[in-house]
Amino acid sequence: MHILVTNDDGVTAPGLLALAQAMRPLGKVSVLAPDRNWSASGHVKTLHRPLRVKEVTLADKSPALTSDGAPSDCVALALLGLLDEKVDLVVSGINPYANMGHDVTYSGTVTAAMEAVIAGIPGIAFSLASDENSAQEEYIPAGHVAYRVVKAAIRRGLYKDLLLNVNIPNLPEEAINGVRITRLGLRVYRDALDHRLDPRGRSYYWIGGDVPTGVPDEGTDFGAIADGFVSITPLQLDMTAYPAAQELSTWQWSEL
Ligand code: MN
């Protein structure tokens, strides 16, 4: 089992080290992660500039590779031949802050796993549901959860056309209540546009506003995290709205 570990927070992020260390008992681990923070960068394919790759070491002295591309570029580089050995699984994270609901479309953590699925390799994204009030990020228990999830996925067989979006409560090990399989819930963004003037009187804008919340409905990722459970949401890249396609096909398009 050859596991590629990446993230969107950059190669020096503590969550990446925690995930790499958690994966080592499960197979050969290769690390290729961005050289800077790409959080909320979405799904990126860098085509208009070259990508550079450098050898670095993680805080535990283990070797890693870093690139100036996005998380999805790192996965593409690894799978397109940068790594000699075939990759069997891509894991991404452990991201500080949850990636739930509509976050999955913004998240570099999740889109790294999406890139794996596009290449026909299973992908699993791990995020820790910490927030700005958290005293610390509980990466050690989260690493244990990641180990158990990946071990179970390997044992039961990995889905090639699905990714697993895993969110972990930011709690000590004994306070985590278990695992729930969930659907994406409703993220409530409270973005507000901040319009300011620069010293030369020209307008500029910040997308600001309050921290997003979520609706903790039963069966959702938000609900599981609110109840202290690990949330595992299987995601597919086929975003087709099948009922709407059926409805649209009954319209009289020839009369338009
Ligand atoms: Mn991030």
mmCIF file of C-alpha atoms and ligand atoms in Angstrom:
data_model
loop_
_atom_site.group_PDB
_atom_site.id
_atom_site.type_symbol
_atom_site.label_atom_id
_atom_site.label_comp_id
_atom_site.label_asym_id
_atom_site.label_seq_id
_atom_site.Cartn_x
_atom_site.Cartn_y
_atom_site.Cartn_z
ATOM 1 C CA MET A 1 0.000 0.000 0.000
ATOM 2 C CA HIS A 2 1.593 3.259 -1.169
ATOM 3 C CA ILE A 3 -0.100 6.279 0.413
ATOM 4 C CA LEU A 4 0.394 9.842 -0.823
ATOM 5 C CA VAL A 5 -0.079 12.434 1.922
ATOM 6 C CA THR A 6 -0.831 16.042 1.018
ATOM 7 C CA ASN A 7 -2.683 19.040 2.447
ATOM 8 C CA ASP A 8 -3.676 22.615 1.681
ATOM 9 C CA ASP A 9 -2.009 24.335 4.640
ATOM 10 C CA GLY A 10 1.523 23.819 3.425
ATOM 11 C CA VAL A 11 4.284 21.319 4.066
ATOM 12 C CA THR A 12 5.187 22.757 7.485
ATOM 13 C CA ALA A 13 1.646 22.434 8.905
ATOM 14 C CA PRO A 14 1.397 20.268 12.050
ATOM 15 C CA GLY A 15 -1.700 18.505 10.696
ATOM 16 C CA LEU A 16 0.294 17.171 7.716
ATOM 17 C CA LEU A 17 2.935 15.681 10.024
ATOM 18 C CA ALA A 18 0.214 14.117 12.201
ATOM 19 C CA LEU A 19 -1.400 12.523 9.129
ATOM 20 C CA ALA A 20 1.900 11.273 7.670
ATOM 21 C CA GLN A 21 2.816 9.708 11.022
ATOM 22 C CA ALA A 22 -0.639 8.131 11.344
ATOM 23 C CA MET A 23 -0.324 6.537 7.877
ATOM 24 C CA ARG A 24 3.148 5.009 8.328
ATOM 25 C CA PRO A 25 1.977 1.773 10.013
ATOM 26 C CA LEU A 26 -0.394 1.226 7.050
ATOM 27 C CA GLY A 27 2.073 1.293 4.175
ATOM 28 C CA LYS A 28 4.746 3.230 2.382
ATOM 29 C CA VAL A 29 4.133 6.959 2.798
ATOM 30 C CA SER A 30 5.150 9.662 0.322
ATOM 31 C CA VAL A 31 4.558 13.304 1.187
ATOM 32 C CA LEU A 32 4.089 15.963 -1.488
ATOM 33 C CA ALA A 33 2.465 19.129 -0.214
ATOM 34 C CA PRO A 34 2.311 22.783 -1.220
ATOM 35 C CA ASP A 35 5.095 25.129 -0.086
ATOM 36 C CA ARG A 36 2.518 27.642 1.218
ATOM 37 C CA ASN A 37 -1.039 27.882 2.485
ATOM 38 C CA TRP A 38 -3.677 27.219 -0.187
ATOM 39 C CA SER A 39 -6.698 27.045 2.125
ATOM 40 C CA ALA A 40 -9.972 27.924 0.343
ATOM 41 C CA SER A 41 -8.257 27.778 -3.057
ATOM 42 C CA GLY A 42 -10.796 25.338 -4.536
ATOM 43 C CA HIS A 43 -9.927 22.890 -7.275
ATOM 44 C CA VAL A 44 -6.914 24.167 -9.191
ATOM 45 C CA LYS A 45 -5.021 22.997 -12.236
ATOM 46 C CA THR A 46 -1.951 25.111 -12.929
ATOM 47 C CA LEU A 47 -1.382 25.186 -16.683
ATOM 48 C CA HIS A 48 0.152 28.596 -17.382
ATOM 49 C CA ARG A 49 3.341 28.447 -15.385
ATOM 50 C CA PRO A 50 5.859 25.719 -14.591
ATOM 51 C CA LEU A 51 5.700 23.835 -11.314
ATOM 52 C CA ARG A 52 8.798 23.406 -9.185
ATOM 53 C CA VAL A 53 9.389 20.579 -6.732
ATOM 54 C CA LYS A 54 11.863 20.649 -3.836
ATOM 55 C CA GLU A 55 13.057 18.051 -1.342
ATOM 56 C CA VAL A 56 12.501 19.036 2.288
ATOM 57 C CA THR A 57 12.258 17.316 5.653
ATOM 58 C CA LEU A 58 9.315 17.336 8.027
ATOM 59 C CA ALA A 59 9.707 18.248 11.716
ATOM 60 C CA ASP A 60 10.337 14.556 12.518
ATOM 61 C CA LYS A 61 13.252 14.552 9.994
ATOM 62 C CA SER A 62 11.375 12.355 7.519
ATOM 63 C CA PRO A 63 11.781 13.230 3.819
ATOM 64 C CA ALA A 64 9.043 15.059 1.937
ATOM 65 C CA LEU A 65 8.533 16.873 -1.331
ATOM 66 C CA THR A 66 7.040 20.321 -1.685
ATOM 67 C CA SER A 67 5.793 22.158 -4.737
ATOM 68 C CA ASP A 68 4.734 25.700 -5.580
ATOM 69 C CA GLY A 69 1.484 24.338 -6.995
ATOM 70 C CA ALA A 70 -1.932 23.943 -5.378
ATOM 71 C CA PRO A 71 -2.936 20.824 -3.414
ATOM 72 C CA SER A 72 -4.601 19.361 -6.521
ATOM 73 C CA ASP A 73 -1.428 20.129 -8.519
ATOM 74 C CA CYS A 74 0.602 18.207 -5.926
ATOM 75 C CA VAL A 75 -1.663 15.184 -6.378
ATOM 76 C CA ALA A 76 -1.493 15.471 -10.171
ATOM 77 C CA LEU A 77 2.325 15.748 -10.090
ATOM 78 C CA ALA A 78 2.600 12.660 -7.902
ATOM 79 C CA LEU A 79 0.176 10.570 -9.946
ATOM 80 C CA LEU A 80 1.446 11.676 -13.370
ATOM 81 C CA GLY A 81 4.877 10.230 -12.745
ATOM 82 C CA LEU A 82 6.838 12.369 -10.297
ATOM 83 C CA LEU A 83 6.757 9.421 -7.913
ATOM 84 C CA ASP A 84 8.241 6.263 -9.410
ATOM 85 C CA GLU A 85 6.004 3.930 -7.467
ATOM 86 C CA LYS A 86 2.277 3.666 -8.197
ATOM 87 C CA VAL A 87 0.106 5.404 -5.586
ATOM 88 C CA ASP A 88 -2.779 3.354 -4.139
ATOM 89 C CA LEU A 89 -4.431 5.994 -1.953
ATOM 90 C CA VAL A 90 -4.300 9.769 -1.505
ATOM 91 C CA VAL A 91 -5.008 11.258 1.919
ATOM 92 C CA SER A 92 -5.242 14.981 2.566
ATOM 93 C CA GLY A 93 -5.073 16.975 5.789
ATOM 94 C CA ILE A 94 -5.337 17.098 8.660
ATOM 95 C CA ASN A 95 -6.878 20.506 8.069
ATOM 96 C CA PRO A 96 -7.482 22.803 11.018
ATOM 97 C CA TYR A 97 -11.147 23.884 10.790
ATOM 98 C CA ALA A 98 -13.911 21.654 9.490
ATOM 99 C CA ASN A 99 -14.797 21.229 5.812
ATOM 100 C CA MET A 100 -18.518 20.580 5.844
ATOM 101 C CA GLY A 101 -21.486 21.398 3.622
ATOM 102 C CA HIS A 102 -20.649 23.794 0.790
ATOM 103 C CA ASP A 103 -17.095 24.119 2.149
ATOM 104 C CA VAL A 104 -16.167 21.089 0.071
ATOM 105 C CA THR A 105 -16.221 23.223 -3.091
ATOM 106 C CA TYR A 106 -13.788 25.783 -1.616
ATOM 107 C CA SER A 107 -11.565 23.428 0.302
ATOM 108 C CA GLY A 108 -8.064 22.665 -0.935
ATOM 109 C CA THR A 109 -8.046 19.717 1.473
ATOM 110 C CA VAL A 110 -11.096 18.171 -0.180
ATOM 111 C CA THR A 111 -10.162 19.077 -3.756
ATOM 112 C CA ALA A 112 -6.836 17.255 -3.317
ATOM 113 C CA ALA A 113 -8.878 14.107 -2.682
ATOM 114 C CA MET A 114 -11.094 14.995 -5.666
ATOM 115 C CA GLU A 115 -8.024 15.153 -7.896
ATOM 116 C CA ALA A 116 -7.129 11.629 -6.808
ATOM 117 C CA VAL A 117 -10.616 10.385 -7.705
ATOM 118 C CA ILE A 118 -10.359 12.029 -11.142
ATOM 119 C CA ALA A 119 -7.140 10.072 -11.663
ATOM 120 C CA GLY A 120 -8.872 6.845 -10.609
ATOM 121 C CA ILE A 121 -7.215 6.635 -7.168
ATOM 122 C CA PRO A 122 -9.255 6.644 -3.949
ATOM 123 C CA GLY A 123 -9.018 9.849 -1.904
ATOM 124 C CA ILE A 124 -9.785 10.648 1.719
ATOM 125 C CA ALA A 125 -9.853 14.181 3.161
ATOM 126 C CA PHE A 126 -9.404 14.784 6.903
ATOM 127 C CA SER A 127 -10.382 17.973 8.701
ATOM 128 C CA LEU A 128 -10.410 18.806 12.383
ATOM 129 C CA ALA A 129 -13.439 20.750 13.552
ATOM 130 C CA SER A 130 -11.472 23.301 15.551
ATOM 131 C CA ASP A 131 -12.500 26.942 15.570
ATOM 132 C CA GLU A 132 -11.157 30.307 16.653
ATOM 133 C CA ASN A 133 -12.156 29.498 20.259
ATOM 134 C CA SER A 134 -10.181 26.255 20.369
ATOM 135 C CA ALA A 135 -7.360 26.271 22.908
ATOM 136 C CA GLN A 136 -5.409 23.936 20.622
ATOM 137 C CA GLU A 137 -5.782 21.575 17.694
ATOM 138 C CA GLU A 138 -6.138 17.967 18.877
ATOM 139 C CA TYR A 139 -3.996 16.454 16.110
ATOM 140 C CA ILE A 140 -2.959 13.354 18.074
ATOM 141 C CA PRO A 141 -6.492 11.945 18.560
ATOM 142 C CA ALA A 142 -7.342 13.106 15.013
ATOM 143 C CA GLY A 143 -4.344 11.133 13.717
ATOM 144 C CA HIS A 144 -5.640 8.054 15.539
ATOM 145 C CA VAL A 145 -9.033 8.534 13.885
ATOM 146 C CA ALA A 146 -7.368 8.921 10.471
ATOM 147 C CA TYR A 147 -5.416 5.704 11.058
ATOM 148 C CA ARG A 148 -8.613 3.800 11.964
ATOM 149 C CA VAL A 149 -10.580 5.193 9.009
ATOM 150 C CA VAL A 150 -7.853 4.378 6.468
ATOM 151 C CA LYS A 151 -7.246 0.938 7.984
ATOM 152 C CA ALA A 152 -10.969 0.148 7.718
ATOM 153 C CA ALA A 153 -11.136 1.510 4.166
ATOM 154 C CA ILE A 154 -8.155 -0.634 3.103
ATOM 155 C CA ARG A 155 -9.587 -3.713 4.778
ATOM 156 C CA ARG A 156 -13.051 -3.295 3.233
ATOM 157 C CA GLY A 157 -11.805 -2.165 -0.178
ATOM 158 C CA LEU A 158 -11.417 1.392 -1.351
ATOM 159 C CA TYR A 159 -13.875 3.062 -3.692
ATOM 160 C CA LYS A 160 -12.137 4.388 -6.799
ATOM 161 C CA ASP A 161 -14.926 6.747 -7.854
ATOM 162 C CA LEU A 162 -15.738 8.162 -4.424
ATOM 163 C CA LEU A 163 -13.902 10.265 -1.942
ATOM 164 C CA LEU A 164 -14.485 10.222 1.767
ATOM 165 C CA ASN A 165 -14.775 13.575 3.478
ATOM 166 C CA VAL A 166 -13.900 13.013 7.108
ATOM 167 C CA ASN A 167 -14.454 15.652 9.789
ATOM 168 C CA ILE A 168 -13.170 14.960 13.293
ATOM 169 C CA PRO A 169 -14.338 16.686 16.486
ATOM 170 C CA ASN A 170 -11.576 18.733 18.109
ATOM 171 C CA LEU A 171 -11.782 16.697 21.288
ATOM 172 C CA PRO A 172 -9.516 14.462 23.350
ATOM 173 C CA GLU A 173 -9.713 10.812 22.332
ATOM 174 C CA GLU A 174 -12.025 9.724 25.184
ATOM 175 C CA ALA A 175 -14.529 12.494 24.414
ATOM 176 C CA ILE A 176 -15.111 11.361 20.793
ATOM 177 C CA ASN A 177 -18.415 9.459 20.743
ATOM 178 C CA GLY A 178 -17.899 7.328 17.642
ATOM 179 C CA VAL A 179 -18.389 7.522 13.880
ATOM 180 C CA ARG A 180 -21.431 8.562 11.866
ATOM 181 C CA ILE A 181 -21.891 8.229 8.115
ATOM 182 C CA THR A 182 -23.418 11.512 7.034
ATOM 183 C CA ARG A 183 -24.615 13.678 4.165
ATOM 184 C CA LEU A 184 -23.446 17.238 3.507
ATOM 185 C CA GLY A 185 -25.326 19.704 5.682
ATOM 186 C CA LEU A 186 -26.103 23.344 5.163
ATOM 187 C CA ARG A 187 -23.264 25.771 5.720
ATOM 188 C CA VAL A 188 -24.395 29.313 6.511
ATOM 189 C CA TYR A 189 -21.884 31.853 5.252
ATOM 190 C CA ARG A 190 -22.052 35.322 6.753
ATOM 191 C CA ASP A 191 -19.754 36.999 4.268
ATOM 192 C CA ALA A 192 -19.868 40.740 3.961
ATOM 193 C CA LEU A 193 -18.037 42.992 1.540
ATOM 194 C CA ASP A 194 -15.733 45.494 3.164
ATOM 195 C CA HIS A 195 -15.080 48.417 0.823
ATOM 196 C CA ARG A 196 -12.093 50.590 1.678
ATOM 197 C CA LEU A 197 -9.922 53.195 0.018
ATOM 198 C CA ASP A 198 -6.189 52.841 -0.428
ATOM 199 C CA PRO A 199 -3.810 55.760 0.369
ATOM 200 C CA ARG A 200 -4.254 56.984 -3.230
ATOM 201 C CA GLY A 201 -8.039 57.080 -2.927
ATOM 202 C CA ARG A 202 -8.688 53.987 -5.026
ATOM 203 C CA SER A 203 -11.227 51.378 -3.979
ATOM 204 C CA TYR A 204 -10.322 47.938 -2.758
ATOM 205 C CA TYR A 205 -12.420 45.178 -1.280
ATOM 206 C CA TRP A 206 -12.109 42.494 1.371
ATOM 207 C CA ILE A 207 -14.511 39.614 1.581
ATOM 208 C CA GLY A 208 -15.023 39.670 5.340
ATOM 209 C CA GLY A 209 -17.925 39.203 7.683
ATOM 210 C CA ASP A 210 -18.560 36.826 10.554
ATOM 211 C CA VAL A 211 -17.353 33.263 10.902
ATOM 212 C CA PRO A 212 -19.690 30.872 9.044
ATOM 213 C CA THR A 213 -22.048 28.660 10.979
ATOM 214 C CA GLY A 214 -23.890 25.490 9.968
ATOM 215 C CA VAL A 215 -27.249 23.844 10.524
ATOM 216 C CA PRO A 216 -26.712 20.742 12.701
ATOM 217 C CA ASP A 217 -29.539 18.683 11.170
ATOM 218 C CA GLU A 218 -29.691 15.009 12.029
ATOM 219 C CA GLY A 219 -27.850 12.872 9.502
ATOM 220 C CA THR A 220 -25.553 15.684 8.400
ATOM 221 C CA ASP A 221 -21.861 16.345 8.913
ATOM 222 C CA PHE A 222 -22.734 19.374 11.068
ATOM 223 C CA GLY A 223 -25.045 17.230 13.206
ATOM 224 C CA ALA A 224 -22.393 14.579 13.799
ATOM 225 C CA ILE A 225 -19.724 17.109 14.792
ATOM 226 C CA ALA A 226 -22.172 18.943 17.091
ATOM 227 C CA ASP A 227 -22.798 15.607 18.857
ATOM 228 C CA GLY A 228 -19.086 14.798 19.212
ATOM 229 C CA PHE A 229 -18.983 12.138 16.475
ATOM 230 C CA VAL A 230 -16.532 11.696 13.616
ATOM 231 C CA SER A 231 -18.403 12.503 10.386
ATOM 232 C CA ILE A 232 -17.669 10.480 7.243
ATOM 233 C CA THR A 233 -19.430 11.770 4.129
ATOM 234 C CA PRO A 234 -18.946 9.775 0.920
ATOM 235 C CA LEU A 235 -18.793 12.233 -2.009
ATOM 236 C CA GLN A 236 -19.078 11.636 -5.728
ATOM 237 C CA LEU A 237 -17.999 13.978 -8.505
ATOM 238 C CA ASP A 238 -21.140 13.349 -10.575
ATOM 239 C CA MET A 239 -23.005 16.531 -9.633
ATOM 240 C CA THR A 240 -25.846 15.844 -12.094
ATOM 241 C CA ALA A 241 -29.249 16.696 -10.635
ATOM 242 C CA TYR A 242 -31.039 13.618 -11.985
ATOM 243 C CA PRO A 243 -34.636 14.624 -11.088
ATOM 244 C CA ALA A 244 -34.088 18.030 -12.722
ATOM 245 C CA ALA A 245 -32.622 16.374 -15.838
ATOM 246 C CA GLN A 246 -35.735 14.247 -16.104
ATOM 247 C CA GLU A 247 -37.987 17.296 -15.673
ATOM 248 C CA LEU A 248 -35.996 19.399 -18.187
ATOM 249 C CA SER A 249 -36.218 16.621 -20.775
ATOM 250 C CA THR A 250 -40.022 17.007 -20.810
ATOM 251 C CA TRP A 251 -39.781 20.655 -21.902
ATOM 252 C CA GLN A 252 -40.585 21.355 -25.574
ATOM 253 C CA TRP A 253 -37.092 22.491 -26.581
ATOM 254 C CA SER A 254 -37.890 22.419 -30.321
ATOM 255 C CA GLU A 255 -40.378 25.268 -29.831
ATOM 256 C CA LEU A 256 -37.767 27.651 -28.436
HETATM 257 MN MN MN B 1 -6.446 24.521 5.129
#
